[in-house]
Amino acid sequence: MPQNTRKYQSHRAMTIALCMASLLSSCITTVTAPLDIAFEERLVVRGVVRSGEALENISITKSLPVLEEPTNTGLQVGGVEGTITVNGQGLNNQTYPLVQQSPILYGIRQPSIRAASGMLLTLNITRKLPNGTVQSASAETRIPPQPVIRGVRIIPQTVLSVTTATPIPGADPVTIVRMDTVFAAEVMLEAEPRVAYRIGIQAIDTAQNQALTQVYESSVLFHTESAAQERTLNSSALPRNTHVFLRNPAFRYKVIVYAFDEAYYPYFLTRGRGQQATNIFGGANENVSWNIKGDAIGMFIGIAERTVFVRP
């Protein structure tokens, strides 16, 4: 290629690159002032009411602007008042005031009253803002029946493991492909209508009463037919590194069966929308199906559980 032609092409390429850089830089806007993002402060409620436990440890905090870092102090709210009305187990429309247990936790001072299957609970809360505005929120939940388990077994699952490493610097990478076996729980249960079921599996050292892994859970089973049905649920599998625990004679698989009030099912299907890692119930996104109504987001939900320990 003639030298003049090469110089022309080089000059033309450089000109195009400079033009593109100029065009891109003209599309970038530098923001120096604070962003004006619409925000409405709302109450955030997390009330998990388990069968057999007292009506307490209901978390009431507030939502924060999207760019504000959550802190314990920042989440706290003042001026909160509320009640829980109990129906069932010999109590008919008995209403008890909420009492503050800690900066963010509330409950009733009736330790003899414990959640039980069939009990209907109604939560009502209000909060008076400094400007005189009153926020209010409410929710209702029914404690489901205890899960009826027909059978539990641990099932092996074969997974493909691919590992690539360079054992000697400068050498070609070595890829190792092998098949591994991991373990999950399979539970056969009697599923009641309009109750959401979920199961989990966890590795436990029963001698030390110590959890060796987190709980690996399943999807949610829910049906609306008029009669109970025998159904099967599989948990997620424990990770491959739990094989080492099998040598421990105190090792057990802990299988948990959860029965949730039906409001948990639409929440489970939508909870990923607007979720924040720092808050178990996510952000203030309206697309999440909360069962708290009014000037609040969150869940007030009844749960009944049953646990089975299975030997390896």
Tab-separated table of C-alpha atoms in Angstrom, residues 46 66 198 264 267-288 290 297 299:
chain	number	residue	atom	x	y	z
A	46	ARG	CA	-42.474	-6.872	60.135
A	66	VAL	CA	-33.592	5.741	48.305
A	198	ARG	CA	-42.672	-24.173	52.243
A	264	TYR	CA	-47.764	-15.071	52.217
A	267	TYR	CA	-46.032	-11.741	48.810
A	268	PHE	CA	-43.665	-14.597	47.887
A	269	LEU	CA	-44.474	-14.173	44.194
A	270	THR	CA	-43.776	-10.416	44.221
A	271	ARG	CA	-41.203	-9.837	46.958
A	272	GLY	CA	-38.261	-9.428	44.549
A	273	ARG	CA	-39.711	-6.187	43.208
A	274	GLY	CA	-37.926	-3.238	44.747
A	275	GLN	CA	-36.197	-5.424	47.327
A	276	GLN	CA	-33.283	-4.025	49.319
A	277	ALA	CA	-30.604	-6.277	50.806
A	278	THR	CA	-30.783	-4.467	54.155
A	279	ASN	CA	-34.482	-5.113	54.709
A	280	ILE	CA	-36.082	-8.563	54.706
A	281	PHE	CA	-39.335	-7.105	53.407
A	282	GLY	CA	-37.658	-5.049	50.664
A	283	GLY	CA	-38.248	-1.460	49.699
A	284	ALA	CA	-41.336	0.693	49.287
A	285	ASN	CA	-42.193	-0.582	45.824
A	286	GLU	CA	-45.982	-0.636	45.403
A	287	ASN	CA	-45.801	-3.748	43.232
A	288	VAL	CA	-44.943	-5.939	46.225
A	290	TRP	CA	-47.925	-6.608	51.278
A	297	ILE	CA	-45.773	-1.481	53.961
A	299	MET	CA	-46.190	-8.142	56.532
